[in-house]
């Protein structure tokens, strides 16, 4: 990005692929009401101070004060480093996102020199396994969900899981293994997945059909009868479709496929709906102006409720990133995304490629949250409390997690750094890092199914 000005300039190299020039603020930066806060942050690595700088920059961008935004970016650039400590590395991604946003708001005053495109890597299945094992961000949800599913399907000889997730079925080998050990013998397992998913990390170098073949081979090895189905358009996506980061990602058309006929539902099978880090990518904008109009998010929840599932598992990040205000999103995002950066700091060296790649995936999320608006801003998670209220409003009852599930999760967390923990909160299980909420897990049944499911004690 090159900023044109008649005043002196200081060349600053933003680590990565983007070369930028910021106005040297030494003569003008501290001649404004923000001078005290900004001056005190020069060279500081304190997270609270960095957050203040980010908020000052966001406020300047929201008020179209490009000059002040440039000045604050200059200060941030002196703190940011993609190979530094937790705060420095996190700051580098927020700075990148702010520069990207500024270049769109005022393209004549701010323009990039060089490429600003984050390279999206395609992982092998082996690399994906290492990715989800690095920190318990995903495994926590797998563990909580799998145990509750196992309990809910007791006595059934046929199980059908409709799986909405972003980690390419990495949840299911452990579950298949558990079914193989079931005392009365394994049930037949059918997994159905949509052909489309939000184009977000992790991305893999094989098709969803190949994923299904590999799961089938593992199930055969464990003597578990298995069937894998893909619903929706299974043709390859075009380049334009891959670059379209719209909230709907073809899912609106797929809602019509979520019916008993298209899913080939059978009366003698236990139907399970599994949503892992998925619902936040469905638009929450209402269509139409009537009170009866539903957002895509609520429409999805209504449709799956109508399928009468035995249980619905809902897992997502415990973070409200739905605010329209940029400053609100920055505050929430900075404090939430600090968690994985800090966790990686505890066991991976600063020059670790695995660490850099994982952080780059988080960086893509940060950029989407900060840099984009409208349908292009697809990262719109809700807190666990907000999502729970939404589920109740739509007509679901919360299912409490059993003690066995809690023990399993504690065993999982014992395999990781001591900062990881878990708490119970209003029917949820919440993964924590140093006391900070990370990921929530919830289990639900439709209100209409309460009398048909013998687990009504404790439902709320």
Short mmCIF file of C-alpha atoms in Angstrom, two decimals:
data_model
loop_
_atom_site.label_atom_id
_atom_site.label_comp_id
_atom_site.label_asym_id
_atom_site.label_seq_id
_atom_site.Cartn_x
_atom_site.Cartn_y
_atom_site.Cartn_z
CA UNK A 1 0.00 0.00 0.00
CA UNK A 2 1.40 3.41 -0.92
CA UNK A 3 0.11 6.49 0.87
CA UNK A 4 0.69 9.73 -1.04
CA UNK A 5 1.51 12.83 1.01
CA UNK A 6 3.49 16.07 0.70
CA UNK A 7 5.03 15.37 4.10
CA UNK A 8 7.95 13.09 4.80
CA UNK A 9 7.39 9.35 4.57
CA UNK A 10 8.72 6.38 6.42
CA UNK A 11 8.96 3.14 4.55
CA UNK A 12 7.64 0.20 6.57
CA UNK A 13 7.74 -3.37 5.41
CA UNK A 14 4.68 -5.34 6.52
CA UNK A 15 5.97 -8.86 6.94
CA UNK A 16 4.65 -11.14 4.25
CA UNK A 17 3.90 -10.16 0.67
CA UNK A 18 2.60 -6.62 1.12
CA UNK A 19 4.94 -3.65 0.90
CA UNK A 20 3.49 -0.47 2.39
CA UNK A 21 4.51 3.10 3.03
CA UNK A 22 3.02 4.99 5.95
CA UNK A 23 3.15 8.67 6.73
CA UNK A 24 5.79 9.35 9.37
CA UNK A 25 3.70 10.44 12.37
CA UNK A 26 6.50 12.03 14.37
CA UNK A 27 5.36 15.58 13.55
CA UNK A 28 1.58 15.07 13.46
CA UNK A 29 0.62 11.95 15.38
CA UNK A 30 0.77 13.47 18.82
CA UNK A 31 -0.98 16.72 17.95
CA UNK A 32 -4.44 15.18 18.36
CA UNK A 33 -6.64 14.15 21.31
CA UNK A 34 -5.43 10.54 21.07
CA UNK A 35 -1.80 11.48 21.56
CA UNK A 36 -1.42 10.20 25.11
CA UNK A 37 -2.80 6.74 24.39
CA UNK A 38 -0.85 6.40 21.15
CA UNK A 39 2.42 7.74 22.49
CA UNK A 40 2.33 5.36 25.42
CA UNK A 41 1.99 2.40 23.08
CA UNK A 42 5.07 3.03 20.94
CA UNK A 43 7.18 -0.08 21.23
CA UNK A 44 4.83 -1.64 23.78
CA UNK A 45 3.90 -5.32 23.56
CA UNK A 46 1.06 -5.08 26.07
CA UNK A 47 -2.12 -6.67 24.71
CA UNK A 48 -4.43 -4.03 26.20
CA UNK A 49 -2.39 -1.26 24.60
CA UNK A 50 -2.38 -3.00 21.21
CA UNK A 51 -6.15 -3.42 21.46
CA UNK A 52 -6.49 0.35 22.09
CA UNK A 53 -4.45 1.07 18.97
CA UNK A 54 -6.58 -1.27 16.90
CA UNK A 55 -9.73 0.43 18.16
CA UNK A 56 -8.31 3.90 17.39
CA UNK A 57 -7.55 2.74 13.86
CA UNK A 58 -11.00 1.21 13.44
CA UNK A 59 -12.68 4.39 14.68
CA UNK A 60 -10.65 6.43 12.22
CA UNK A 61 -11.65 4.15 9.36
CA UNK A 62 -15.31 4.23 10.36
CA UNK A 63 -15.22 8.04 10.37
CA UNK A 64 -13.21 8.09 7.08
CA UNK A 65 -10.24 9.78 8.78
CA UNK A 66 -7.64 8.20 6.52
CA UNK A 67 -4.76 10.33 7.84
CA UNK A 68 -5.26 9.23 11.45
CA UNK A 69 -5.73 5.60 10.34
CA UNK A 70 -2.36 5.76 8.53
CA UNK A 71 -0.68 7.17 11.61
CA UNK A 72 -2.01 4.48 13.93
CA UNK A 73 -1.04 1.79 11.41
CA UNK A 74 2.50 3.14 11.50
CA UNK A 75 2.60 2.58 15.26
CA UNK A 76 1.08 -0.89 14.93
CA UNK A 77 3.63 -1.76 12.27
CA UNK A 78 6.40 -1.06 14.76
CA UNK A 79 4.86 -3.61 17.13
CA UNK A 80 3.75 -6.29 14.67
CA UNK A 81 5.92 -9.25 13.71
CA UNK A 82 4.81 -12.60 12.25
CA UNK A 83 7.77 -14.30 13.97
CA UNK A 84 7.56 -12.54 17.35
CA UNK A 85 5.67 -13.38 20.50
CA UNK A 86 1.92 -13.97 20.79
CA UNK A 87 0.89 -10.31 20.74
CA UNK A 88 3.27 -9.39 17.94
CA UNK A 89 2.11 -12.23 15.72
CA UNK A 90 -1.56 -11.53 16.38
CA UNK A 91 -1.04 -7.82 15.72
CA UNK A 92 0.53 -8.54 12.34
CA UNK A 93 -2.68 -10.24 11.18
CA UNK A 94 -4.93 -7.50 12.53
CA UNK A 95 -2.76 -4.88 10.86
CA UNK A 96 -2.98 -6.75 7.59
CA UNK A 97 -6.78 -6.88 7.90
CA UNK A 98 -7.01 -3.15 8.66
CA UNK A 99 -4.82 -2.27 5.69
CA UNK A 100 -6.98 -4.46 3.47
CA UNK A 101 -10.11 -2.71 4.74
CA UNK A 102 -8.55 0.75 4.32
CA UNK A 103 -7.57 0.00 0.72
CA UNK A 104 -11.21 -0.76 -0.09
CA UNK A 105 -12.64 2.22 1.78
CA UNK A 106 -10.27 4.72 0.17
CA UNK A 107 -8.57 3.06 -2.81
CA UNK A 108 -7.23 6.36 -4.21
CA UNK A 109 -5.42 7.23 -0.99
CA UNK A 110 -4.37 3.69 -0.13
CA UNK A 111 -3.33 1.03 -2.57
CA UNK A 112 -1.35 -2.15 -2.25
CA UNK A 113 2.06 -2.68 -3.77
CA UNK A 114 2.40 -6.32 -4.51
CA UNK A 115 0.05 -9.17 -3.71
CA UNK A 116 -2.12 -9.20 -0.64
CA UNK A 117 -3.67 -12.58 -1.33
CA UNK A 118 -3.28 -15.15 1.43
CA UNK A 119 -2.30 -18.44 -0.15
CA UNK A 120 -4.83 -21.11 0.70
CA UNK A 121 -3.06 -24.39 1.29
CA UNK A 122 -4.51 -27.79 0.53
CA UNK A 123 -3.71 -30.40 3.16
CA UNK A 124 -3.34 -34.11 2.82
CA UNK A 125 -5.47 -36.26 5.12
CA UNK A 126 -2.39 -36.93 7.26
CA UNK A 127 -1.73 -33.20 7.57
CA UNK A 128 -5.38 -32.62 8.44
CA UNK A 129 -5.15 -35.15 11.26
CA UNK A 130 -2.15 -33.28 12.65
CA UNK A 131 -4.04 -30.00 12.24
CA UNK A 132 -7.00 -31.07 14.39
CA UNK A 133 -4.71 -32.69 16.96
CA UNK A 134 -2.51 -29.62 17.44
CA UNK A 135 -4.81 -28.00 20.00
CA UNK A 136 -8.18 -29.36 21.26
CA UNK A 137 -10.18 -26.69 19.39
CA UNK A 138 -11.89 -29.31 17.21
CA UNK A 139 -11.34 -32.50 19.21
CA UNK A 140 -13.29 -31.04 22.14
CA UNK A 141 -16.41 -30.81 19.98
CA UNK A 142 -15.82 -34.24 18.48
CA UNK A 143 -15.49 -35.83 21.91
CA UNK A 144 -18.54 -34.11 23.42
CA UNK A 145 -20.71 -34.90 20.39
CA UNK A 146 -19.61 -38.48 19.84
CA UNK A 147 -20.34 -39.48 23.42
CA UNK A 148 -23.81 -37.96 23.34
CA UNK A 149 -24.57 -39.55 19.97
CA UNK A 150 -23.43 -42.93 21.28
CA UNK A 151 -25.78 -42.57 24.25
CA UNK A 152 -28.72 -41.38 22.13
CA UNK A 153 -28.58 -44.32 19.68
CA UNK A 154 -28.63 -47.01 22.35
CA UNK A 155 -30.80 -49.93 21.21
CA UNK A 156 -30.83 -48.92 17.53
CA UNK A 157 -29.44 -51.20 14.84
CA UNK A 158 -29.40 -48.47 12.19
CA UNK A 159 -27.90 -45.01 12.62
CA UNK A 160 -28.02 -42.15 10.14
CA UNK A 161 -25.83 -39.08 10.77
CA UNK A 162 -26.37 -35.98 8.64
CA UNK A 163 -23.07 -34.19 9.09
CA UNK A 164 -22.54 -30.45 8.66
CA UNK A 165 -18.92 -29.64 9.48
CA UNK A 166 -15.81 -28.00 8.05
CA UNK A 167 -13.20 -30.62 8.95
CA UNK A 168 -13.94 -33.21 6.26
CA UNK A 169 -15.35 -36.00 8.47
CA UNK A 170 -12.32 -36.13 10.77
CA UNK A 171 -14.79 -36.66 13.63
CA UNK A 172 -15.93 -40.09 12.54
CA UNK A 173 -13.02 -42.58 12.69
CA UNK A 174 -13.08 -42.40 16.51
CA UNK A 175 -16.85 -42.83 16.52
CA UNK A 176 -16.67 -45.81 14.15
CA UNK A 177 -14.09 -47.36 16.45
CA UNK A 178 -16.44 -46.89 19.42
CA UNK A 179 -19.32 -48.53 17.52
CA UNK A 180 -17.10 -51.50 16.71
CA UNK A 181 -16.63 -52.06 20.44
CA UNK A 182 -20.34 -51.86 21.31
CA UNK A 183 -21.17 -54.89 23.49
CA UNK A 184 -24.26 -55.86 21.50
CA UNK A 185 -22.41 -55.41 18.22
CA UNK A 186 -22.11 -52.41 15.92
CA UNK A 187 -25.15 -50.91 14.20
CA UNK A 188 -25.09 -50.11 10.52
CA UNK A 189 -23.89 -46.52 10.08
CA UNK A 190 -24.94 -44.16 7.33
CA UNK A 191 -23.32 -40.73 7.02
CA UNK A 192 -24.76 -38.07 4.72
CA UNK A 193 -22.87 -34.86 3.96
CA UNK A 194 -23.66 -31.85 1.75
CA UNK A 195 -21.63 -31.46 -1.40
CA UNK A 196 -20.79 -27.84 -0.56
CA UNK A 197 -19.06 -26.28 2.41
CA UNK A 198 -17.89 -22.76 3.19
CA UNK A 199 -14.56 -22.13 1.48
CA UNK A 200 -12.62 -21.74 4.72
CA UNK A 201 -9.66 -23.59 6.28
CA UNK A 202 -8.94 -26.39 6.63
CA UNK A 203 -8.96 -27.30 2.94
CA UNK A 204 -7.89 -30.72 1.68
CA UNK A 205 -6.47 -32.04 -1.58
CA UNK A 206 -9.06 -34.79 -2.05
CA UNK A 207 -12.77 -34.75 -2.91
CA UNK A 208 -15.56 -35.43 -0.46
CA UNK A 209 -16.18 -38.70 -2.32
CA UNK A 210 -12.60 -39.78 -1.64
CA UNK A 211 -13.12 -38.89 2.01
CA UNK A 212 -16.14 -41.19 2.01
CA UNK A 213 -14.17 -44.03 0.42
CA UNK A 214 -11.50 -43.76 3.09
CA UNK A 215 -14.09 -43.76 5.87
CA UNK A 216 -15.69 -46.80 4.25
CA UNK A 217 -12.39 -48.66 4.19
CA UNK A 218 -11.83 -47.90 7.87
CA UNK A 219 -15.35 -49.00 8.77
CA UNK A 220 -14.83 -52.24 6.85
CA UNK A 221 -11.58 -52.82 8.75
CA UNK A 222 -13.52 -52.38 12.02
CA UNK A 223 -16.42 -54.54 10.81
CA UNK A 224 -18.96 -51.73 10.98
CA UNK A 225 -21.57 -51.78 8.16
CA UNK A 226 -21.19 -48.42 6.47
CA UNK A 227 -22.79 -46.22 3.82
CA UNK A 228 -21.71 -42.74 2.70
CA UNK A 229 -23.92 -40.33 0.78
CA UNK A 230 -23.37 -36.87 -0.69
CA UNK A 231 -26.38 -34.65 -1.36
CA UNK A 232 -26.46 -31.67 -3.68
CA UNK A 233 -24.47 -30.70 -6.75
CA UNK A 234 -21.43 -32.94 -6.78
CA UNK A 235 -19.76 -31.38 -9.80
CA UNK A 236 -16.46 -29.51 -9.39
CA UNK A 237 -16.74 -25.83 -8.41
CA UNK A 238 -15.67 -23.23 -10.93
CA UNK A 239 -12.94 -20.70 -10.17
CA UNK A 240 -15.59 -18.01 -9.69
CA UNK A 241 -17.49 -20.20 -7.23
CA UNK A 242 -14.35 -20.95 -5.25
CA UNK A 243 -13.59 -17.24 -4.91
CA UNK A 244 -17.16 -16.35 -3.94
CA UNK A 245 -17.08 -16.05 -0.15
CA UNK A 246 -20.76 -15.33 0.10
CA UNK A 247 -22.65 -16.37 3.20
CA UNK A 248 -25.00 -18.63 1.31
CA UNK A 249 -22.29 -20.68 -0.48
CA UNK A 250 -25.02 -22.48 -2.46
CA UNK A 251 -26.60 -23.64 0.78
CA UNK A 252 -29.88 -21.88 0.19
CA UNK A 253 -30.60 -24.19 -2.75
CA UNK A 254 -29.61 -27.18 -0.63
CA UNK A 255 -32.29 -26.48 1.98
CA UNK A 256 -34.83 -27.96 -0.41
CA UNK A 257 -32.86 -31.22 -0.35
CA UNK A 258 -33.13 -31.60 3.42
CA UNK A 259 -36.32 -33.62 3.37
CA UNK A 260 -37.14 -37.28 4.16
CA UNK A 261 -37.28 -38.27 0.50
CA UNK A 262 -33.97 -36.76 -0.60
CA UNK A 263 -32.24 -37.96 2.56
CA UNK A 264 -33.86 -41.39 2.20
CA UNK A 265 -34.85 -41.44 5.85
CA UNK A 266 -35.94 -44.80 7.26
CA UNK A 267 -38.30 -45.43 10.14
CA UNK A 268 -36.06 -47.98 11.82
CA UNK A 269 -32.98 -45.76 12.04
CA UNK A 270 -31.86 -43.21 14.62
CA UNK A 271 -31.39 -39.87 12.87
CA UNK A 272 -28.61 -37.62 14.17
CA UNK A 273 -27.91 -34.05 13.03
CA UNK A 274 -24.33 -32.96 13.65
CA UNK A 275 -23.30 -29.28 13.24
CA UNK A 276 -19.65 -28.51 13.96
CA UNK A 277 -18.48 -24.92 13.31
CA UNK A 278 -21.06 -24.67 10.54
CA UNK A 279 -24.07 -22.64 11.55
CA UNK A 280 -22.14 -19.37 11.74
CA UNK A 281 -21.67 -19.45 7.97
CA UNK A 282 -25.42 -19.34 7.33
CA UNK A 283 -26.77 -15.83 6.87
CA UNK A 284 -28.80 -14.43 9.76
CA UNK A 285 -30.30 -11.67 7.60
CA UNK A 286 -34.05 -11.96 7.39
CA UNK A 287 -35.60 -12.22 3.95
CA UNK A 288 -38.59 -9.95 3.57
CA UNK A 289 -40.09 -7.52 6.04
CA UNK A 290 -42.77 -9.63 7.68
CA UNK A 291 -42.36 -11.05 11.17
CA UNK A 292 -42.79 -14.52 9.73
CA UNK A 293 -39.77 -14.17 7.44
CA UNK A 294 -36.82 -16.28 8.53
CA UNK A 295 -33.11 -15.94 8.09
CA UNK A 296 -31.26 -18.78 6.37
CA UNK A 297 -29.91 -19.75 9.79
CA UNK A 298 -33.34 -20.09 11.39
CA UNK A 299 -34.81 -21.72 8.29
CA UNK A 300 -32.12 -24.41 8.49
CA UNK A 301 -32.86 -25.08 12.16
CA UNK A 302 -36.59 -25.32 11.43
CA UNK A 303 -36.05 -27.73 8.57
CA UNK A 304 -33.86 -30.14 10.51
CA UNK A 305 -36.28 -29.97 13.44
CA UNK A 306 -38.99 -31.15 11.08
CA UNK A 307 -36.94 -34.27 10.32
CA UNK A 308 -37.53 -35.45 13.93
CA UNK A 309 -33.90 -36.24 14.77
CA UNK A 310 -33.04 -38.36 17.77
CA UNK A 311 -30.50 -35.71 18.78
CA UNK A 312 -28.94 -32.54 17.35
CA UNK A 313 -25.37 -31.61 18.23
CA UNK A 314 -24.31 -28.00 17.88
CA UNK A 315 -20.67 -26.98 18.41
CA UNK A 316 -19.09 -23.64 17.60
CA UNK A 317 -16.72 -20.97 18.84
CA UNK A 318 -18.02 -19.20 21.94
CA UNK A 319 -17.67 -15.74 20.49
CA UNK A 320 -20.14 -13.12 19.25
CA UNK A 321 -18.82 -11.76 15.96
CA UNK A 322 -22.21 -10.75 14.57
CA UNK A 323 -21.98 -7.03 15.49
CA UNK A 324 -22.31 -4.48 12.70
CA UNK A 325 -19.85 -2.17 14.48
CA UNK A 326 -16.22 -2.64 13.42
CA UNK A 327 -14.90 -1.53 16.81
CA UNK A 328 -17.10 -4.09 18.59
CA UNK A 329 -15.88 -6.86 16.31
CA UNK A 330 -12.26 -5.88 16.83
CA UNK A 331 -12.55 -6.01 20.62
CA UNK A 332 -14.24 -9.41 20.55
CA UNK A 333 -12.06 -10.83 17.80
CA UNK A 334 -8.77 -9.68 19.36
CA UNK A 335 -9.56 -11.26 22.73
CA UNK A 336 -10.87 -14.46 21.15
CA UNK A 337 -8.21 -15.01 18.50
CA UNK A 338 -5.50 -14.36 21.08
CA UNK A 339 -6.36 -17.76 22.56
CA UNK A 340 -5.05 -20.09 19.81
CA UNK A 341 -2.04 -17.82 19.24
CA UNK A 342 -1.18 -17.99 22.95
CA UNK A 343 -1.79 -21.74 23.12
CA UNK A 344 0.59 -22.39 20.22
CA UNK A 345 3.22 -20.22 21.91
CA UNK A 346 3.40 -22.71 24.79
CA UNK A 347 4.75 -25.65 22.80
CA UNK A 348 5.86 -24.61 19.30
CA UNK A 349 8.99 -22.55 18.53
CA UNK A 350 8.65 -19.17 16.85
CA UNK A 351 10.07 -20.46 13.56
CA UNK A 352 7.79 -23.52 13.40
CA UNK A 353 6.22 -23.94 9.95
CA UNK A 354 3.31 -25.82 11.49
CA UNK A 355 2.68 -22.89 13.81
CA UNK A 356 2.88 -20.33 11.00
CA UNK A 357 0.48 -22.30 8.82
CA UNK A 358 -2.04 -22.71 11.63
CA UNK A 359 -1.81 -18.98 12.41
CA UNK A 360 -2.26 -18.16 8.73
CA UNK A 361 -5.57 -20.03 8.76
CA UNK A 362 -6.66 -17.96 11.77
CA UNK A 363 -5.39 -14.88 9.95
CA UNK A 364 -7.79 -15.57 7.07
CA UNK A 365 -10.63 -15.57 9.58
CA UNK A 366 -9.42 -12.30 11.13
CA UNK A 367 -9.24 -10.67 7.73
CA UNK A 368 -12.78 -11.71 6.89
CA UNK A 369 -14.11 -10.39 10.21
CA UNK A 370 -12.29 -7.04 10.03
CA UNK A 371 -11.82 -6.29 6.37
CA UNK A 372 -15.19 -7.22 4.87
CA UNK A 373 -18.81 -6.20 5.20
CA UNK A 374 -22.11 -7.37 3.71
CA UNK A 375 -22.41 -10.83 2.19
CA UNK A 376 -18.61 -11.15 1.95
CA UNK A 377 -18.26 -11.17 5.74
CA UNK A 378 -19.07 -14.82 6.37
CA UNK A 379 -17.51 -15.23 9.84
CA UNK A 380 -20.56 -14.39 11.98
CA UNK A 381 -20.43 -16.65 15.01
CA UNK A 382 -22.67 -16.24 18.04
CA UNK A 383 -21.86 -16.94 21.66
CA UNK A 384 -23.07 -20.17 23.18
CA UNK A 385 -25.68 -18.30 25.22
CA UNK A 386 -26.99 -16.54 22.11
CA UNK A 387 -27.10 -19.77 20.12
CA UNK A 388 -28.86 -21.62 22.94
CA UNK A 389 -31.56 -18.97 23.08
CA UNK A 390 -31.95 -19.22 19.32
CA UNK A 391 -32.42 -22.98 19.56
CA UNK A 392 -35.07 -22.58 22.27
CA UNK A 393 -36.86 -19.92 20.24
CA UNK A 394 -37.01 -22.25 17.25
CA UNK A 395 -38.44 -25.09 19.34
CA UNK A 396 -35.64 -27.23 20.74
CA UNK A 397 -35.02 -28.57 24.25
CA UNK A 398 -31.52 -28.72 25.69
CA UNK A 399 -30.13 -32.15 26.57
CA UNK A 400 -27.66 -32.16 29.51
CA UNK A 401 -24.30 -33.82 28.95
CA UNK A 402 -23.74 -36.99 30.92
CA UNK A 403 -20.91 -37.54 33.41
CA UNK A 404 -19.23 -40.04 31.08
CA UNK A 405 -18.91 -37.33 28.42
CA UNK A 406 -17.34 -34.97 30.96
CA UNK A 407 -14.81 -37.65 31.97
CA UNK A 408 -13.93 -38.34 28.33
CA UNK A 409 -13.30 -34.65 27.65
CA UNK A 410 -11.17 -34.27 30.77
CA UNK A 411 -9.09 -37.20 29.58
CA UNK A 412 -8.67 -35.53 26.18
CA UNK A 413 -7.57 -32.24 27.75
CA UNK A 414 -5.03 -34.04 29.95
CA UNK A 415 -3.16 -34.86 26.72
CA UNK A 416 -2.65 -31.15 26.02
CA UNK A 417 -1.07 -28.17 27.79
CA UNK A 418 -2.15 -27.41 31.35
CA UNK A 419 -3.89 -24.17 30.32
CA UNK A 420 -6.82 -26.04 28.76
CA UNK A 421 -9.92 -26.62 30.85
CA UNK A 422 -13.67 -27.11 30.68
CA UNK A 423 -16.70 -25.65 32.44
CA UNK A 424 -20.42 -26.35 32.53
CA UNK A 425 -22.57 -23.36 31.72
CA UNK A 426 -26.36 -23.30 31.21
CA UNK A 427 -26.58 -26.74 29.67
CA UNK A 428 -23.39 -26.27 27.67
CA UNK A 429 -19.90 -27.64 27.96
CA UNK A 430 -17.34 -24.93 27.23
CA UNK A 431 -13.69 -25.42 26.34
CA UNK A 432 -11.48 -22.84 28.06
CA UNK A 433 -7.87 -21.63 27.78
CA UNK A 434 -6.53 -20.00 30.95
CA UNK A 435 -10.13 -19.44 32.00
CA UNK A 436 -11.21 -17.83 28.71
CA UNK A 437 -14.12 -19.41 26.82
CA UNK A 438 -13.15 -20.91 23.46
CA UNK A 439 -15.66 -23.41 22.09
CA UNK A 440 -19.11 -24.45 23.28
CA UNK A 441 -20.84 -27.80 22.80
CA UNK A 442 -24.60 -28.28 23.11
CA UNK A 443 -27.07 -31.10 22.53
CA UNK A 444 -30.74 -30.68 21.59
CA UNK A 445 -33.97 -32.50 20.76
CA UNK A 446 -37.07 -31.02 19.08
CA UNK A 447 -39.82 -30.21 21.58
CA UNK A 448 -42.13 -32.56 19.68
CA UNK A 449 -39.76 -35.48 20.25
CA UNK A 450 -39.66 -35.16 24.03
CA UNK A 451 -42.26 -37.86 24.67
CA UNK A 452 -40.69 -40.21 22.12
CA UNK A 453 -37.22 -40.06 23.64
CA UNK A 454 -36.67 -41.60 27.03
CA UNK A 455 -34.16 -38.98 28.20
CA UNK A 456 -36.50 -36.22 29.23
CA UNK A 457 -35.11 -35.82 32.73
CA UNK A 458 -33.16 -32.59 32.87
CA UNK A 459 -34.38 -31.30 29.52
CA UNK A 460 -34.81 -27.55 29.49
#
